[in-house]
Amino acid sequence: MNTLSKYVLSIIALLFFTNCGNNTSDKSGALNASKAEKVYVAPGEHDEYYAFFSGGYSGNITVAGLPSGRLLKEIPVFSQFPTSGYGYSEETKPMLNTSFGFVPWGDAHHPDISQTNGELDGRWIFINENNTPRIARISLATFETEEIIELPNSAGNHASSFVTENTEYIVAGTRFAVPNPQRDMAINEMKGEFKGPLSFVSIAENGRMNLEFQLNMPGFNYDLAHPGRNKSHGWFFFTSYNTEEANSLMEVNASQNDKDYIAAVNWQKIAEYVKNGGGEKVAGTYAHNVYDDKTHMATSTMKEGVTMVDPREVAGAVFYIPIPKSPHGCDVDPSGQFIVGSGKLSTDLSVYDFDKMITAIENKDFVDESYGIPVLSYENTLAGVVTQPGLGPLHTEFDGNGNAYTTFFISSEVVKWSLETFEVLDRQPTFYSVGHLMIPGGNSRKPFGKYLVAMNKITKDRYLPTGPELEHSAQLYDISGDKMELLSDFPTHGEPHYAAGIRADIIKDKSKKYYELAENEHPYAAKSEAEAKVTRDGNEVHISMTTIRSHFMPDNIEGVKVGDKVYFHITNLEQDFDVPHGFSIIGANTSEILVMPGQTKTIIWEPKREGVWPFYCTDFCSALHQEMQGYVRVSGRNSDTPLKYTLDE
Amino acid sequence: MKSASILMILGSALLLGLFIFPLWSISLEAPQYPSGIGMNIHLDGLEGKEKHDLQNIDGLNHYIGMSKLPKSDEMWEFTVFPMVVGGMALVGIIIGVLGFVKNISPKWFLSWLILMLLLGVLGMYDFNAWMVDYGTNLDPKAIMKMTDADGNPLSYKPPLFGTRHILNFVAHSFPHIGAYMMAFGMFLTLIAYWLGIKKLKSATL
């Protein structure tokens, strides 16, 4: 029987199976009412969990509450965000700087929350960027992006950003093997020439990221990763596809090998090796951007050089484990014992046993070698196989009670199975074509195990139609019982590849309400109305302006000329929760800025025409918000109108 | 007489609590301020319930033309009140010690209490007078000029004691820990007087 007919048969079998499942679903009013109660959060009440959804091609993160699914915020990370001025304001433009110059957009994939002793600690959330390989760190006190580090010598940073259990390291992968170092060469000569570097970024106590080393792996496509935890702490596991090393018509040519690899990497050993002077200093230019919430400014530093480690040079550190058919997800259970590999073209799930893997390594139970890296035996590392659970397995999460939950893209379902017997316990349809799933804390030693969110790639008819382009859809399941129960649908912004969830009480009381004005160290901050001023330096005009309900100081400015470069440095003098002021002026070729209490933000305005031009507050701040406005008089290029700024003159 | 004197010392010493704890509390509630906003009145000045409450109260009040809340050096009361309270506590303690050592008449206790009550009433009168001024002496250029049902300018005076609705706010004005300590202390001096008199009578019998 060829592969195709196998698939057709399995699809038919599965359709039959899922249809049987559907028949049991009860649509009675009483049942729906009890489901409604489970997701109902009364007005003024708070959700039990924060859920951070990657925005995929939006480049950002959206924050929702669970179980309600209500959207709480969008955090700009890799993409410009005119709503707040992120990436437009002079202070935040450096955040989007890269070795390729300013990149206004990113493709955000996998958020992961910082951990201590394998449990979520709620200090930061990290997220990777696929297109221009980067990792960002976001503060969970301010919900602002504080740091972005670029990964050189890499392409397609998909196997990222996953943190080790004490937030020692965060990893980045290479999904598109490339010449390393980059050079001009024929594409079809890639075999053996392209590389797939894996980057290890350390996290300091204060959150600062540092690119410690890159592991120069053979040029397969490293797709996803997870750190070992508990007993397997110290290891990292990466799935790879395209061990065929095909470079064209990949959908066919990268799907030929019966098995691809999971790379098992002992990062502790390699870190030790590097600490002792191992590895080679190679070229690699990358931007490191840091935002300071005292100066309210980001700085971008271009760094040069990286330590490259040849995996063959570190004894006992890197191994390949065979896995059927182009694996995608690679997930480690809370005990660290089991590593679940999802061959996305396979109908089975392979579950590996960490202890067996260690034994196989000790016994040198190798079946092959790939570019000098030992390949372990599939059979002798296997804990078990979940047979025929569905079609197109992608990702697995855990509830902490001995159960695993795997998504199946092709058969559009989430399947619950036992980590003890590897038997399927339950299945629920998703709508439609689920990618990742998320159980809050499911990526730690202690999952919270109450809800499961399925993130679907295809929406179709789930909501009122909105033209050809639809938001993606998520589904919330209650997994506290033996059987999963679908509770609700809610739309999500962009393409949430993955999400991270955390119990709200771990972070909500630490959430910052405003910035202390007294601690504002912005060089152009006016910390009181008396400090407001306008200064000219050649054709640059710097306006240090203040806002407080409901006026600007100054609100009338004269002496600006056509051709000037006018910097509006707006300081919000408010020291109260939720009183931002916005700023915009007619003719500005940039976005507005939304300035939080105690904060200073800057936009540039280059007036092109003489006249009197109004500016105003863009955020409905107060009863007299409409009156919160002012004028700039712009005179001719060679005029001698004196510089003058006033309020209530 | 010894126990009465000890009570006298204790009672007047409790006044010193006013140097640590606030005398009075004024808090405001409004829908936009779900966790409230307000201030504590100390002997030597005002303090926001939260770090920036005073600034935020001023910010709200500028719409209706109220003047800014006074800083410590802008009202003589914040200099004089600590001296009066400190002085009274000292005098009370001295009287108590004299009662203990020299057996002076308990009538001294009562005299101290009467003087203290008198000063307390004066203090309240002064406090109320300030609040009347603060709530009615409004900037003629006020953004919002509100009037009552009779067309008179609305008074924003917080209540001296109790709760009052003022526009979208509900203002609560009540004594704070310092005041309760003072009241309890004064009650103790009354007991001291009563005990002292009782002892005196039993001694003369």
PDB file of C-alpha atoms in Angstrom, chain B:
ATOM      1  CA  MET B   1      -3.657  57.943  94.305  1.00  0.00           C
ATOM      2  CA  LYS B   2      -0.759  56.085  92.706  1.00  0.00           C
ATOM      3  CA  SER B   3      -2.928  54.235  90.157  1.00  0.00           C
ATOM      4  CA  ALA B   4      -4.799  57.458  89.330  1.00  0.00           C
ATOM      5  CA  SER B   5      -1.491  59.220  88.677  1.00  0.00           C
ATOM      6  CA  ILE B   6      -0.316  56.405  86.457  1.00  0.00           C
ATOM      7  CA  LEU B   7      -3.535  56.724  84.447  1.00  0.00           C
ATOM      8  CA  MET B   8      -2.974  60.472  84.199  1.00  0.00           C
ATOM      9  CA  ILE B   9       0.551  59.911  82.877  1.00  0.00           C
ATOM     10  CA  LEU B  10      -0.649  57.260  80.428  1.00  0.00           C
ATOM     11  CA  GLY B  11      -3.609  59.306  79.277  1.00  0.00           C
ATOM     12  CA  SER B  12      -1.626  62.431  78.508  1.00  0.00           C
ATOM     13  CA  ALA B  13       1.185  60.388  76.967  1.00  0.00           C
ATOM     14  CA  LEU B  14      -1.336  58.943  74.486  1.00  0.00           C
ATOM     15  CA  LEU B  15      -1.496  62.416  72.922  1.00  0.00           C
ATOM     16  CA  LEU B  16       1.978  61.742  71.608  1.00  0.00           C
ATOM     17  CA  GLY B  17       0.388  59.202  69.254  1.00  0.00           C
ATOM     18  CA  LEU B  18      -0.601  62.210  67.155  1.00  0.00           C
ATOM     19  CA  PHE B  19       3.044  62.624  66.228  1.00  0.00           C
ATOM     20  CA  ILE B  20       2.940  59.206  64.586  1.00  0.00           C
ATOM     21  CA  PHE B  21      -0.641  58.635  63.486  1.00  0.00           C
ATOM     22  CA  PRO B  22      -2.948  60.937  61.538  1.00  0.00           C
ATOM     23  CA  LEU B  23      -5.556  63.032  63.308  1.00  0.00           C
ATOM     24  CA  TRP B  24      -8.184  62.950  60.608  1.00  0.00           C
ATOM     25  CA  SER B  25      -8.965  61.182  57.347  1.00  0.00           C
ATOM     26  CA  ILE B  26     -10.785  62.541  54.320  1.00  0.00           C
ATOM     27  CA  SER B  27     -11.422  60.066  51.540  1.00  0.00           C
ATOM     28  CA  LEU B  28     -13.198  60.483  48.234  1.00  0.00           C
ATOM     29  CA  GLU B  29     -14.975  57.894  46.172  1.00  0.00           C
ATOM     30  CA  ALA B  30     -16.024  58.129  42.545  1.00  0.00           C
ATOM     31  CA  PRO B  31     -16.625  55.616  39.762  1.00  0.00           C
ATOM     32  CA  GLN B  32     -13.304  56.567  38.128  1.00  0.00           C
ATOM     33  CA  TYR B  33     -11.526  56.013  41.431  1.00  0.00           C
ATOM     34  CA  PRO B  34     -12.521  52.469  42.328  1.00  0.00           C
ATOM     35  CA  SER B  35      -9.874  52.221  45.010  1.00  0.00           C
ATOM     36  CA  GLY B  36     -10.566  55.744  46.295  1.00  0.00           C
ATOM     37  CA  ILE B  37      -8.416  58.813  46.636  1.00  0.00           C
ATOM     38  CA  GLY B  38      -7.856  60.777  49.799  1.00  0.00           C
ATOM     39  CA  MET B  39      -5.644  62.275  52.428  1.00  0.00           C
ATOM     40  CA  ASN B  40      -4.692  61.928  56.060  1.00  0.00           C
ATOM     41  CA  ILE B  41      -4.397  65.056  58.172  1.00  0.00           C
ATOM     42  CA  HIS B  42      -1.416  64.949  60.487  1.00  0.00           C
ATOM     43  CA  LEU B  43      -0.565  67.497  63.137  1.00  0.00           C
ATOM     44  CA  ASP B  44       2.162  68.901  60.925  1.00  0.00           C
ATOM     45  CA  GLY B  45       0.701  68.592  57.454  1.00  0.00           C
ATOM     46  CA  LEU B  46      -1.311  66.672  54.887  1.00  0.00           C
ATOM     47  CA  GLU B  47      -0.376  63.338  53.418  1.00  0.00           C
ATOM     48  CA  GLY B  48      -1.959  61.502  50.474  1.00  0.00           C
ATOM     49  CA  LYS B  49      -3.429  58.054  51.118  1.00  0.00           C
ATOM     50  CA  GLU B  50      -1.450  56.951  48.078  1.00  0.00           C
ATOM     51  CA  LYS B  51       1.839  58.541  47.073  1.00  0.00           C
ATOM     52  CA  HIS B  52       0.441  61.103  44.653  1.00  0.00           C
ATOM     53  CA  ASP B  53      -3.094  61.600  45.996  1.00  0.00           C
ATOM     54  CA  LEU B  54      -2.586  65.244  47.036  1.00  0.00           C
ATOM     55  CA  GLN B  55      -1.406  66.165  43.533  1.00  0.00           C
ATOM     56  CA  ASN B  56      -4.306  64.234  42.058  1.00  0.00           C
ATOM     57  CA  ILE B  57      -6.866  65.900  44.359  1.00  0.00           C
ATOM     58  CA  ASP B  58      -5.456  69.279  43.336  1.00  0.00           C
ATOM     59  CA  GLY B  59      -5.684  68.193  39.719  1.00  0.00           C
ATOM     60  CA  LEU B  60      -9.351  67.308  40.077  1.00  0.00           C
ATOM     61  CA  ASN B  61     -10.148  70.414  42.107  1.00  0.00           C
ATOM     62  CA  HIS B  62      -8.671  72.868  39.635  1.00  0.00           C
ATOM     63  CA  TYR B  63     -11.668  72.244  37.365  1.00  0.00           C
ATOM     64  CA  ILE B  64     -14.003  73.749  39.979  1.00  0.00           C
ATOM     65  CA  GLY B  65     -11.609  76.515  40.975  1.00  0.00           C
ATOM     66  CA  MET B  66     -10.557  75.256  44.401  1.00  0.00           C
ATOM     67  CA  SER B  67      -7.169  76.360  45.594  1.00  0.00           C
ATOM     68  CA  LYS B  68      -4.351  73.839  46.033  1.00  0.00           C
ATOM     69  CA  LEU B  69      -4.064  71.904  49.254  1.00  0.00           C
ATOM     70  CA  PRO B  70      -1.741  73.716  51.654  1.00  0.00           C
ATOM     71  CA  LYS B  71       1.838  72.588  52.129  1.00  0.00           C
ATOM     72  CA  SER B  72       3.107  72.300  55.696  1.00  0.00           C
ATOM     73  CA  ASP B  73       4.666  75.764  55.649  1.00  0.00           C
ATOM     74  CA  GLU B  74       1.591  77.403  54.186  1.00  0.00           C
ATOM     75  CA  MET B  75      -0.598  77.144  57.335  1.00  0.00           C
ATOM     76  CA  TRP B  76       0.389  78.311  60.816  1.00  0.00           C
ATOM     77  CA  GLU B  77      -1.636  75.467  62.287  1.00  0.00           C
ATOM     78  CA  PHE B  78       0.887  72.890  61.103  1.00  0.00           C
ATOM     79  CA  THR B  79       3.557  74.617  63.227  1.00  0.00           C
ATOM     80  CA  VAL B  80       1.432  75.543  66.249  1.00  0.00           C
ATOM     81  CA  PHE B  81      -0.594  72.336  66.647  1.00  0.00           C
ATOM     82  CA  PRO B  82       2.441  70.118  67.288  1.00  0.00           C
ATOM     83  CA  MET B  83       3.658  72.581  69.938  1.00  0.00           C
ATOM     84  CA  VAL B  84       0.247  72.712  71.651  1.00  0.00           C
ATOM     85  CA  VAL B  85      -0.216  68.946  71.647  1.00  0.00           C
ATOM     86  CA  GLY B  86       3.380  68.296  72.697  1.00  0.00           C
ATOM     87  CA  GLY B  87       3.099  70.911  75.423  1.00  0.00           C
ATOM     88  CA  MET B  88      -0.177  69.530  76.747  1.00  0.00           C
ATOM     89  CA  ALA B  89       1.217  66.010  76.795  1.00  0.00           C
ATOM     90  CA  LEU B  90       4.255  67.233  78.710  1.00  0.00           C
ATOM     91  CA  VAL B  91       2.157  69.222  81.196  1.00  0.00           C
ATOM     92  CA  GLY B  92      -0.160  66.232  81.681  1.00  0.00           C
ATOM     93  CA  ILE B  93       2.757  63.905  82.333  1.00  0.00           C
ATOM     94  CA  ILE B  94       4.282  66.368  84.816  1.00  0.00           C
ATOM     95  CA  ILE B  95       0.942  66.667  86.634  1.00  0.00           C
ATOM     96  CA  GLY B  96       0.716  62.874  86.731  1.00  0.00           C
ATOM     97  CA  VAL B  97       4.264  62.553  88.086  1.00  0.00           C
ATOM     98  CA  LEU B  98       3.550  65.193  90.722  1.00  0.00           C
ATOM     99  CA  GLY B  99       0.432  63.271  91.664  1.00  0.00           C
ATOM    100  CA  PHE B 100       2.520  60.171  92.017  1.00  0.00           C
ATOM    101  CA  VAL B 101       5.354  61.725  93.991  1.00  0.00           C
ATOM    102  CA  LYS B 102       3.803  64.683  95.773  1.00  0.00           C
ATOM    103  CA  ASN B 103       0.192  63.668  95.968  1.00  0.00           C
ATOM    104  CA  ILE B 104      -1.093  66.882  94.405  1.00  0.00           C
ATOM    105  CA  SER B 105      -4.864  67.238  94.211  1.00  0.00           C
ATOM    106  CA  PRO B 106      -6.733  65.324  91.487  1.00  0.00           C
ATOM    107  CA  LYS B 107      -8.343  68.640  90.602  1.00  0.00           C
ATOM    108  CA  TRP B 108      -5.173  69.282  88.588  1.00  0.00           C
ATOM    109  CA  PHE B 109      -6.140  66.284  86.468  1.00  0.00           C
ATOM    110  CA  LEU B 110      -9.568  67.752  85.815  1.00  0.00           C
ATOM    111  CA  SER B 111      -8.162  71.176  85.044  1.00  0.00           C
ATOM    112  CA  TRP B 112      -5.835  69.628  82.479  1.00  0.00           C
ATOM    113  CA  LEU B 113      -8.745  67.773  80.903  1.00  0.00           C
ATOM    114  CA  ILE B 114     -10.941  70.873  80.737  1.00  0.00           C
ATOM    115  CA  LEU B 115      -8.131  72.840  79.125  1.00  0.00           C
ATOM    116  CA  MET B 116      -7.549  70.022  76.674  1.00  0.00           C
ATOM    117  CA  LEU B 117     -11.247  69.890  75.766  1.00  0.00           C
ATOM    118  CA  LEU B 118     -11.269  73.629  75.248  1.00  0.00           C
ATOM    119  CA  LEU B 119      -8.247  73.444  72.967  1.00  0.00           C
ATOM    120  CA  GLY B 120      -9.838  70.519  71.114  1.00  0.00           C
ATOM    121  CA  VAL B 121     -13.003  72.498  70.420  1.00  0.00           C
ATOM    122  CA  LEU B 122     -10.940  75.467  69.257  1.00  0.00           C
ATOM    123  CA  GLY B 123      -8.943  73.175  67.001  1.00  0.00           C
ATOM    124  CA  MET B 124     -12.106  71.734  65.465  1.00  0.00           C
ATOM    125  CA  TYR B 125     -13.516  75.222  64.989  1.00  0.00           C
ATOM    126  CA  ASP B 126     -10.351  76.270  63.209  1.00  0.00           C
ATOM    127  CA  PHE B 127     -10.328  73.131  61.069  1.00  0.00           C
ATOM    128  CA  ASN B 128     -13.927  73.756  60.055  1.00  0.00           C
ATOM    129  CA  ALA B 129     -13.217  77.381  59.226  1.00  0.00           C
ATOM    130  CA  TRP B 130     -10.381  76.281  56.944  1.00  0.00           C
ATOM    131  CA  MET B 131     -12.614  73.763  55.226  1.00  0.00           C
ATOM    132  CA  VAL B 132     -15.311  76.391  54.646  1.00  0.00           C
ATOM    133  CA  ASP B 133     -12.717  78.621  53.034  1.00  0.00           C
ATOM    134  CA  TYR B 134     -11.221  75.759  51.029  1.00  0.00           C
ATOM    135  CA  GLY B 135     -14.639  74.634  49.794  1.00  0.00           C
ATOM    136  CA  THR B 136     -16.165  78.044  48.990  1.00  0.00           C
ATOM    137  CA  ASN B 137     -13.353  80.457  48.184  1.00  0.00           C
ATOM    138  CA  LEU B 138     -13.192  79.604  44.498  1.00  0.00           C
ATOM    139  CA  ASP B 139     -11.240  80.983  41.571  1.00  0.00           C
ATOM    140  CA  PRO B 140     -13.548  83.354  39.645  1.00  0.00           C
ATOM    141  CA  LYS B 141     -12.061  81.887  36.417  1.00  0.00           C
ATOM    142  CA  ALA B 142     -13.013  78.350  37.468  1.00  0.00           C
ATOM    143  CA  ILE B 143     -13.601  76.017  34.525  1.00  0.00           C
ATOM    144  CA  MET B 144     -16.863  74.748  35.987  1.00  0.00           C
ATOM    145  CA  LYS B 145     -19.050  77.064  38.011  1.00  0.00           C
ATOM    146  CA  MET B 146     -21.661  74.881  39.646  1.00  0.00           C
ATOM    147  CA  THR B 147     -24.686  76.247  41.450  1.00  0.00           C
ATOM    148  CA  ASP B 148     -27.127  74.686  43.885  1.00  0.00           C
ATOM    149  CA  ALA B 149     -30.932  74.539  43.422  1.00  0.00           C
ATOM    150  CA  ASP B 150     -31.240  78.166  44.570  1.00  0.00           C
ATOM    151  CA  GLY B 151     -28.662  79.382  42.093  1.00  0.00           C
ATOM    152  CA  ASN B 152     -25.974  79.969  44.733  1.00  0.00           C
ATOM    153  CA  PRO B 153     -22.422  78.827  44.042  1.00  0.00           C
ATOM    154  CA  LEU B 154     -22.011  75.245  45.178  1.00  0.00           C
ATOM    155  CA  SER B 155     -19.881  74.687  48.255  1.00  0.00           C
ATOM    156  CA  TYR B 156     -17.282  71.942  47.973  1.00  0.00           C
ATOM    157  CA  LYS B 157     -16.592  71.913  51.687  1.00  0.00           C
ATOM    158  CA  PRO B 158     -15.946  68.384  52.881  1.00  0.00           C
ATOM    159  CA  PRO B 159     -17.989  67.416  55.942  1.00  0.00           C
ATOM    160  CA  LEU B 160     -16.338  68.043  59.318  1.00  0.00           C
ATOM    161  CA  PHE B 161     -17.545  64.652  60.405  1.00  0.00           C
ATOM    162  CA  GLY B 162     -19.482  62.144  58.318  1.00  0.00           C
ATOM    163  CA  THR B 163     -20.267  61.618  54.657  1.00  0.00           C
ATOM    164  CA  ARG B 164     -21.378  64.033  51.976  1.00  0.00           C
ATOM    165  CA  HIS B 165     -22.096  63.791  48.239  1.00  0.00           C
ATOM    166  CA  ILE B 166     -20.213  66.439  46.271  1.00  0.00           C
ATOM    167  CA  LEU B 167     -20.904  66.240  42.515  1.00  0.00           C
ATOM    168  CA  ASN B 168     -19.616  62.847  41.324  1.00  0.00           C
ATOM    169  CA  PHE B 169     -17.720  62.245  44.564  1.00  0.00           C
ATOM    170  CA  VAL B 170     -18.737  60.909  47.934  1.00  0.00           C
ATOM    171  CA  ALA B 171     -16.549  62.449  50.631  1.00  0.00           C
ATOM    172  CA  HIS B 172     -15.995  60.716  53.959  1.00  0.00           C
ATOM    173  CA  SER B 173     -14.463  62.643  56.825  1.00  0.00           C
ATOM    174  CA  PHE B 174     -13.652  60.820  60.038  1.00  0.00           C
ATOM    175  CA  PRO B 175     -11.126  60.845  62.863  1.00  0.00           C
ATOM    176  CA  HIS B 176      -8.049  58.673  62.363  1.00  0.00           C
ATOM    177  CA  ILE B 177      -5.934  56.622  64.814  1.00  0.00           C
ATOM    178  CA  GLY B 178      -4.209  59.667  66.352  1.00  0.00           C
ATOM    179  CA  ALA B 179      -7.546  61.216  67.261  1.00  0.00           C
ATOM    180  CA  TYR B 180      -8.844  57.968  68.738  1.00  0.00           C
ATOM    181  CA  MET B 181      -5.694  57.672  70.858  1.00  0.00           C
ATOM    182  CA  MET B 182      -6.123  61.236  72.024  1.00  0.00           C
ATOM    183  CA  ALA B 183      -9.803  60.639  72.891  1.00  0.00           C
ATOM    184  CA  PHE B 184      -8.962  57.469  74.789  1.00  0.00           C
ATOM    185  CA  GLY B 185      -6.131  59.287  76.575  1.00  0.00           C
ATOM    186  CA  MET B 186      -8.503  62.046  77.629  1.00  0.00           C
ATOM    187  CA  PHE B 187     -10.956  59.440  78.860  1.00  0.00           C
ATOM    188  CA  LEU B 188      -8.150  57.900  80.942  1.00  0.00           C
ATOM    189  CA  THR B 189      -7.432  61.284  82.550  1.00  0.00           C
ATOM    190  CA  LEU B 190     -11.126  61.546  83.446  1.00  0.00           C
ATOM    191  CA  ILE B 191     -10.894  58.106  85.103  1.00  0.00           C
ATOM    192  CA  ALA B 192      -7.701  59.305  86.814  1.00  0.00           C
ATOM    193  CA  TYR B 193      -9.579  62.270  88.221  1.00  0.00           C
ATOM    194  CA  TRP B 194     -12.480  60.064  89.343  1.00  0.00           C
ATOM    195  CA  LEU B 195     -10.159  57.497  90.942  1.00  0.00           C
ATOM    196  CA  GLY B 196      -8.170  60.252  92.610  1.00  0.00           C
ATOM    197  CA  ILE B 197     -11.300  61.826  94.109  1.00  0.00           C
ATOM    198  CA  LYS B 198     -12.515  58.395  95.277  1.00  0.00           C
ATOM    199  CA  LYS B 199      -9.194  57.657  96.971  1.00  0.00           C
ATOM    200  CA  LEU B 200      -9.243  61.098  98.569  1.00  0.00           C
ATOM    201  CA  LYS B 201     -12.745  60.553  99.938  1.00  0.00           C
ATOM    202  CA  SER B 202     -11.938  57.097 101.344  1.00  0.00           C
ATOM    203  CA  ALA B 203      -8.790  58.552 102.911  1.00  0.00           C
ATOM    204  CA  THR B 204     -10.701  61.370 104.632  1.00  0.00           C
ATOM    205  CA  LEU B 205     -13.441  59.007 105.917  1.00  0.00           C
TER     206      LEU B 205
END
